[in-house]
PDB file of C-alpha atoms in Angstrom:
ATOM      1  CA  MET A 156     -23.063  99.766  -1.952  1.00 38.00           C
ATOM      2  CA  ASN A 157     -26.503  98.486  -2.932  1.00 47.00           C
ATOM      3  CA  ASP A 158     -29.602 100.262  -1.721  1.00 56.00           C
ATOM      4  CA  LEU A 159     -31.445  98.328   0.939  1.00 66.00           C
ATOM      5  CA  ASN A 160     -35.069  97.563   0.160  1.00 80.00           C
ATOM      6  CA  LEU A 161     -36.706  96.306   3.337  1.00 85.00           C
ATOM      7  CA  GLY A 162     -40.053  95.939   1.628  1.00 92.00           C
ATOM      8  CA  GLU A 163     -38.694  93.513  -0.967  1.00 91.00           C
ATOM      9  CA  LYS A 164     -37.082  91.424   1.769  1.00 89.00           C
ATOM     10  CA  ILE A 165     -40.274  91.359   3.829  1.00 94.00           C
ATOM     11  CA  ALA A 166     -42.319  90.343   0.767  1.00 95.00           C
ATOM     12  CA  GLU A 167     -39.784  87.638  -0.116  1.00 91.00           C
ATOM     13  CA  VAL A 168     -39.926  86.069   3.363  1.00 92.00           C
ATOM     14  CA  ARG A 169     -43.720  86.409   3.528  1.00 95.00           C
ATOM     15  CA  LYS A 170     -44.185  84.670   0.165  1.00 96.00           C
ATOM     16  CA  LYS A 171     -41.785  81.851   1.138  1.00 93.00           C
ATOM     17  CA  GLN A 172     -44.081  81.203   4.103  1.00 95.00           C
ATOM     18  CA  ASN A 173     -47.186  81.295   1.879  1.00 96.00           C
ATOM     19  CA  LEU A 174     -48.741  84.164   3.809  1.00 96.00           C
ATOM     20  CA  SER A 175     -50.950  86.807   2.246  1.00 97.00           C
ATOM     21  CA  ILE A 176     -50.454  90.488   3.044  1.00 96.00           C
ATOM     22  CA  ARG A 177     -53.669  90.337   5.060  1.00 97.00           C
ATOM     23  CA  ASP A 178     -52.461  87.293   7.058  1.00 96.00           C
ATOM     24  CA  LEU A 179     -49.108  88.844   7.934  1.00 96.00           C
ATOM     25  CA  ALA A 180     -50.667  92.222   8.734  1.00 96.00           C
ATOM     26  CA  LYS A 181     -53.007  90.559  11.218  1.00 96.00           C
ATOM     27  CA  LEU A 182     -50.158  88.591  12.846  1.00 96.00           C
ATOM     28  CA  ALA A 183     -47.923  91.691  13.044  1.00 95.00           C
ATOM     29  CA  ASP A 184     -50.712  93.992  14.209  1.00 95.00           C
ATOM     30  CA  VAL A 185     -50.279  96.448  11.327  1.00 96.00           C
ATOM     31  CA  THR A 186     -52.809  97.430   8.694  1.00 96.00           C
ATOM     32  CA  PRO A 187     -52.765  95.560   5.371  1.00 96.00           C
ATOM     33  CA  SER A 188     -52.451  98.875   3.510  1.00 96.00           C
ATOM     34  CA  LEU A 189     -49.360  99.861   5.537  1.00 96.00           C
ATOM     35  CA  LEU A 190     -47.752  96.453   4.923  1.00 96.00           C
ATOM     36  CA  SER A 191     -48.524  96.723   1.212  1.00 96.00           C
ATOM     37  CA  GLN A 192     -46.957 100.189   1.084  1.00 96.00           C
ATOM     38  CA  ILE A 193     -43.861  98.938   2.952  1.00 94.00           C
ATOM     39  CA  GLU A 194     -43.451  96.033   0.542  1.00 95.00           C
ATOM     40  CA  ARG A 195     -43.747  98.354  -2.479  1.00 94.00           C
ATOM     41  CA  GLY A 196     -41.248 100.822  -1.014  1.00 91.00           C
ATOM     42  CA  LEU A 197     -43.831 103.563  -0.571  1.00 94.00           C
ATOM     43  CA  ALA A 198     -43.583 103.656   3.232  1.00 92.00           C
ATOM     44  CA  ASN A 199     -40.886 102.992   5.796  1.00 88.00           C
ATOM     45  CA  PRO A 200     -41.745 100.832   8.793  1.00 88.00           C
ATOM     46  CA  SER A 201     -41.102 102.029  12.315  1.00 87.00           C
ATOM     47  CA  VAL A 202     -38.632  99.993  14.338  1.00 81.00           C
ATOM     48  CA  ASN A 203     -41.505  98.560  16.377  1.00 85.00           C
ATOM     49  CA  SER A 204     -43.435  97.580  13.225  1.00 90.00           C
ATOM     50  CA  LEU A 205     -40.307  95.975  11.797  1.00 88.00           C
ATOM     51  CA  LYS A 206     -39.752  93.999  15.016  1.00 87.00           C
ATOM     52  CA  SER A 207     -43.371  92.887  14.988  1.00 91.00           C
ATOM     53  CA  ILE A 208     -43.186  91.804  11.329  1.00 94.00           C
ATOM     54  CA  ALA A 209     -39.947  89.871  11.948  1.00 90.00           C
ATOM     55  CA  SER A 210     -41.436  88.209  15.021  1.00 88.00           C
ATOM     56  CA  SER A 211     -44.607  87.280  13.115  1.00 93.00           C
ATOM     57  CA  LEU A 212     -42.497  85.732  10.343  1.00 93.00           C
ATOM     58  CA  ASN A 213     -40.389  83.975  12.986  1.00 88.00           C
ATOM     59  CA  VAL A 214     -37.112  85.364  11.581  1.00 85.00           C
ATOM     60  CA  PRO A 215     -34.392  87.480  13.202  1.00 79.00           C
ATOM     61  CA  LEU A 216     -34.680  91.212  12.541  1.00 76.00           C
ATOM     62  CA  PHE A 217     -31.334  91.259  10.697  1.00 71.00           C
ATOM     63  CA  THR A 218     -32.836  88.975   7.999  1.00 78.00           C
ATOM     64  CA  PHE A 219     -34.225  92.094   6.348  1.00 80.00           C
ATOM     65  CA  PHE A 220     -30.810  93.784   6.272  1.00 73.00           C
ATOM     66  CA  VAL A 221     -28.611  90.961   4.933  1.00 67.00           C
ATOM     67  CA  SER A 222     -27.924  90.660   1.219  1.00 68.00           C
ATOM     68  CA  GLU A 223     -28.210  87.326  -0.525  1.00 64.00           C
ATOM     69  CA  VAL A 224     -24.795  85.782  -1.091  1.00 65.00           C
ATOM     70  CA  ASP A 225     -23.994  84.688  -4.628  1.00 69.00           C
ATOM     71  CA  LYS A 226     -22.767  81.157  -4.016  1.00 73.00           C
ATOM     72  CA  LYS A 227     -20.625  81.210  -7.169  1.00 76.00           C
ATOM     73  CA  ASN A 228     -18.503  83.943  -5.577  1.00 83.00           C
ATOM     74  CA  LEU A 229     -17.704  81.719  -2.587  1.00 87.00           C
ATOM     75  CA  ILE A 230     -15.502  79.383  -4.644  1.00 91.00           C
ATOM     76  CA  VAL A 231     -11.809  79.999  -5.321  1.00 92.00           C
ATOM     77  CA  ARG A 232     -10.530  77.784  -8.142  1.00 94.00           C
ATOM     78  CA  HIS A 233      -6.997  76.392  -7.771  1.00 94.00           C
ATOM     79  CA  ASN A 234      -5.845  78.184 -10.921  1.00 95.00           C
ATOM     80  CA  ASN A 235      -7.448  81.487  -9.945  1.00 93.00           C
ATOM     81  CA  ARG A 236      -6.029  82.119  -6.461  1.00 93.00           C
ATOM     82  CA  LYS A 237      -4.707  85.541  -5.554  1.00 91.00           C
ATOM     83  CA  LYS A 238      -0.986  85.389  -4.863  1.00 91.00           C
ATOM     84  CA  VAL A 239       0.642  87.727  -2.395  1.00 90.00           C
ATOM     85  CA  ILE A 240       4.345  88.425  -2.058  1.00 87.00           C
ATOM     86  CA  LEU A 241       5.099  90.646   0.921  1.00 77.00           C
ATOM     87  CA  PRO A 242       7.797  93.327   0.605  1.00 68.00           C
ATOM     88  CA  GLY A 243      11.212  91.969   1.493  1.00 69.00           C
ATOM     89  CA  SER A 244      10.171  88.315   1.182  1.00 76.00           C
ATOM     90  CA  LYS A 245      10.201  87.534  -2.549  1.00 79.00           C
ATOM     91  CA  ASN A 246      10.835  83.834  -1.891  1.00 91.00           C
ATOM     92  CA  VAL A 247       7.631  83.454   0.142  1.00 94.00           C
ATOM     93  CA  VAL A 248       4.378  83.320  -1.834  1.00 94.00           C
ATOM     94  CA  TYR A 249       0.969  83.247  -0.162  1.00 94.00           C
ATOM     95  CA  GLU A 250      -1.934  81.748  -2.117  1.00 94.00           C
ATOM     96  CA  ILE A 251      -5.185  83.154  -0.751  1.00 93.00           C
ATOM     97  CA  LEU A 252      -7.836  80.434  -0.369  1.00 95.00           C
ATOM     98  CA  ILE A 253     -10.897  82.539   0.423  1.00 91.00           C
ATOM     99  CA  PRO A 254     -12.669  84.896  -1.980  1.00 87.00           C
ATOM    100  CA  ASP A 255     -12.484  87.996   0.212  1.00 77.00           C
ATOM    101  CA  SER A 256     -11.144  89.263   3.485  1.00 66.00           C
ATOM    102  CA  SER A 257     -14.372  90.711   4.809  1.00 63.00           C
ATOM    103  CA  GLY A 258     -14.919  88.068   7.481  1.00 68.00           C
ATOM    104  CA  ASN A 259     -13.015  87.027  10.567  1.00 80.00           C
ATOM    105  CA  LEU A 260     -10.885  84.401   8.843  1.00 86.00           C
ATOM    106  CA  GLU A 261      -7.617  84.390   6.915  1.00 89.00           C
ATOM    107  CA  PHE A 262      -6.947  81.180   4.990  1.00 94.00           C
ATOM    108  CA  ALA A 263      -3.916  80.662   2.756  1.00 95.00           C
ATOM    109  CA  ILE A 264      -1.123  78.408   1.585  1.00 98.00           C
ATOM    110  CA  MET A 265       2.359  79.700   2.367  1.00 97.00           C
ATOM    111  CA  ASN A 266       4.953  78.520  -0.181  1.00 98.00           C
ATOM    112  CA  LEU A 267       8.432  78.764   1.321  1.00 97.00           C
ATOM    113  CA  ALA A 268      11.281  78.491  -1.176  1.00 97.00           C
ATOM    114  CA  PRO A 269      14.390  76.528  -0.074  1.00 97.00           C
ATOM    115  CA  ASN A 270      16.480  78.251   2.627  1.00 96.00           C
ATOM    116  CA  THR A 271      13.865  80.949   3.262  1.00 95.00           C
ATOM    117  CA  SER A 272      12.099  82.452   6.278  1.00 94.00           C
ATOM    118  CA  SER A 273       8.565  83.817   6.328  1.00 92.00           C
ATOM    119  CA  CYS A 274       9.845  87.067   7.814  1.00 87.00           C
ATOM    120  CA  VAL A 275      12.940  88.605   9.392  1.00 85.00           C
ATOM    121  CA  ASP A 276      11.480  89.343  12.820  1.00 88.00           C
ATOM    122  CA  ARG A 277       8.912  87.169  14.542  1.00 90.00           C
ATOM    123  CA  ILE A 278       5.351  88.411  14.127  1.00 90.00           C
ATOM    124  CA  THR A 279       2.072  88.076  16.006  1.00 88.00           C
ATOM    125  CA  HIS A 280      -1.531  87.858  14.794  1.00 83.00           C
ATOM    126  CA  ASN A 281      -4.745  89.282  16.193  1.00 82.00           C
ATOM    127  CA  GLY A 282      -6.111  85.770  16.462  1.00 88.00           C
ATOM    128  CA  ASP A 283      -5.211  82.096  16.775  1.00 94.00           C
ATOM    129  CA  GLU A 284      -3.372  80.523  13.843  1.00 96.00           C
ATOM    130  CA  ILE A 285      -3.865  76.880  12.890  1.00 98.00           C
ATOM    131  CA  ALA A 286      -1.335  75.435  10.439  1.00 98.00           C
ATOM    132  CA  TYR A 287      -0.778  72.140   8.617  1.00 99.00           C
ATOM    133  CA  VAL A 288       2.372  71.191   6.688  1.00 99.00           C
ATOM    134  CA  LEU A 289       1.299  70.103   3.193  1.00 99.00           C
ATOM    135  CA  GLU A 290       4.773  69.496   1.767  1.00 98.00           C
ATOM    136  CA  GLY A 291       8.340  69.459   3.012  1.00 98.00           C
ATOM    137  CA  GLU A 292       9.767  70.275   6.398  1.00 98.00           C
ATOM    138  CA  VAL A 293       9.721  73.580   8.267  1.00 98.00           C
ATOM    139  CA  LYS A 294      11.005  75.071  11.472  1.00 98.00           C
ATOM    140  CA  LEU A 295       8.580  77.069  13.561  1.00 98.00           C
ATOM    141  CA  PHE A 296       9.966  79.582  16.011  1.00 98.00           C
ATOM    142  CA  MET A 297       7.416  80.475  18.722  1.00 97.00           C
ATOM    143  CA  ASP A 298       8.541  82.957  21.350  1.00 96.00           C
ATOM    144  CA  ASP A 299      11.821  81.397  22.615  1.00 95.00           C
ATOM    145  CA  ASP A 300      11.096  77.863  21.353  1.00 98.00           C
ATOM    146  CA  GLU A 301      11.983  76.120  18.094  1.00 98.00           C
ATOM    147  CA  PHE A 302      10.026  73.197  16.598  1.00 99.00           C
ATOM    148  CA  THR A 303      10.544  71.128  13.470  1.00 98.00           C
ATOM    149  CA  LEU A 304       7.373  70.122  11.638  1.00 99.00           C
ATOM    150  CA  PHE A 305       7.140  67.537   8.889  1.00 98.00           C
ATOM    151  CA  LYS A 306       4.582  66.821   6.169  1.00 98.00           C
ATOM    152  CA  GLY A 307       1.284  65.976   7.865  1.00 99.00           C
ATOM    153  CA  ASP A 308       2.073  67.766  11.149  1.00 99.00           C
ATOM    154  CA  SER A 309      -0.177  70.519  12.448  1.00 99.00           C
ATOM    155  CA  VAL A 310       0.135  73.201  15.104  1.00 99.00           C
ATOM    156  CA  LYS A 311      -1.844  75.903  16.853  1.00 98.00           C
ATOM    157  CA  VAL A 312      -0.099  79.239  17.318  1.00 98.00           C
ATOM    158  CA  PRO A 313      -2.022  81.052  20.076  1.00 97.00           C
ATOM    159  CA  LEU A 314      -3.095  84.666  19.819  1.00 93.00           C
ATOM    160  CA  GLY A 315      -0.222  87.070  20.490  1.00 92.00           C
ATOM    161  CA  THR A 316       2.554  84.458  20.161  1.00 96.00           C
ATOM    162  CA  LYS A 317       5.615  85.832  18.357  1.00 95.00           C
ATOM    163  CA  HIS A 318       6.533  83.402  15.618  1.00 96.00           C
ATOM    164  CA  LYS A 319       8.084  82.829  12.211  1.00 95.00           C
ATOM    165  CA  TRP A 320       8.418  79.952   9.751  1.00 97.00           C
ATOM    166  CA  GLN A 321      11.684  78.807   8.212  1.00 97.00           C
ATOM    167  CA  ASN A 322      12.570  76.320   5.473  1.00 98.00           C
ATOM    168  CA  ASP A 323      16.165  75.132   5.859  1.00 97.00           C
ATOM    169  CA  SER A 324      15.821  72.347   3.267  1.00 97.00           C
ATOM    170  CA  ASN A 325      16.773  72.291  -0.404  1.00 97.00           C
ATOM    171  CA  SER A 326      13.168  71.892  -1.591  1.00 97.00           C
ATOM    172  CA  GLU A 327      10.045  74.029  -1.369  1.00 98.00           C
ATOM    173  CA  SER A 328       7.789  73.644   1.675  1.00 98.00           C
ATOM    174  CA  LYS A 329       4.058  74.387   1.769  1.00 98.00           C
ATOM    175  CA  VAL A 330       2.063  75.219   4.867  1.00 99.00           C
ATOM    176  CA  ILE A 331      -1.679  75.747   4.812  1.00 98.00           C
ATOM    177  CA  PHE A 332      -2.913  77.990   7.588  1.00 95.00           C
ATOM    178  CA  ALA A 333      -5.962  79.736   8.934  1.00 95.00           C
ATOM    179  CA  VAL A 334      -5.999  82.693  11.279  1.00 92.00           C
ATOM    180  CA  ILE A 335      -9.235  83.157  13.187  1.00 89.00           C
ATOM    181  CA  LEU A 336      -9.504  86.842  14.016  1.00 81.00           C
TER     182      LEU A 336
END
C-alpha cells in the first residue's frame, strides 16, 4: 500500500487551478504558513481545515485520498487475458476481460466446449448478470425454466436467480457476460 500524502494532492489541485498558497489560504481561512507546511508534509491538517481546503478548491474531500489510476493498466489485450478453469469444469474456460476484481463488476467470456455445462448445480450471483451469446447456441436454465439462446441473443439473469448454462451442440459456444455486484 502506498503512503498517502495529502499535502502533495492539495498542492497538485491548487496548482491546476493556478492558485498561489496565499490565495488558497485566504479562501480556506487557514494561514499561508500552515498550508505551506501541509503541502510539504510537515503538518497534518485537521478535518475541518481539510474540508475548508476542499471546499475552497471546489473538489470533493475524497479527491485528496484517491490515487491516480495508471490508464495503461486499465487495458486487457486479447492475447493477455487471464483464463480461469473452475474445479470440476475443465471444459469451461472463462476469459477475464477486466484488469482486476477490485470494483463492483465481473466481466468475462465463458467458452463452453461441446456437450458441456457451466456447472453441475444451478448457481446464483450477488448481483444481476447480463449475458450476450457471441458464438453458437446455448441453453440457459433459470429457476424452473429452460431457454435456448442463439448467436446475437442477450438475457438478464436477475439477482438471486438460480441458473446454469449448457452447450448441447457439437461446436464451442461463447457467452460474454457481466455481473454487476
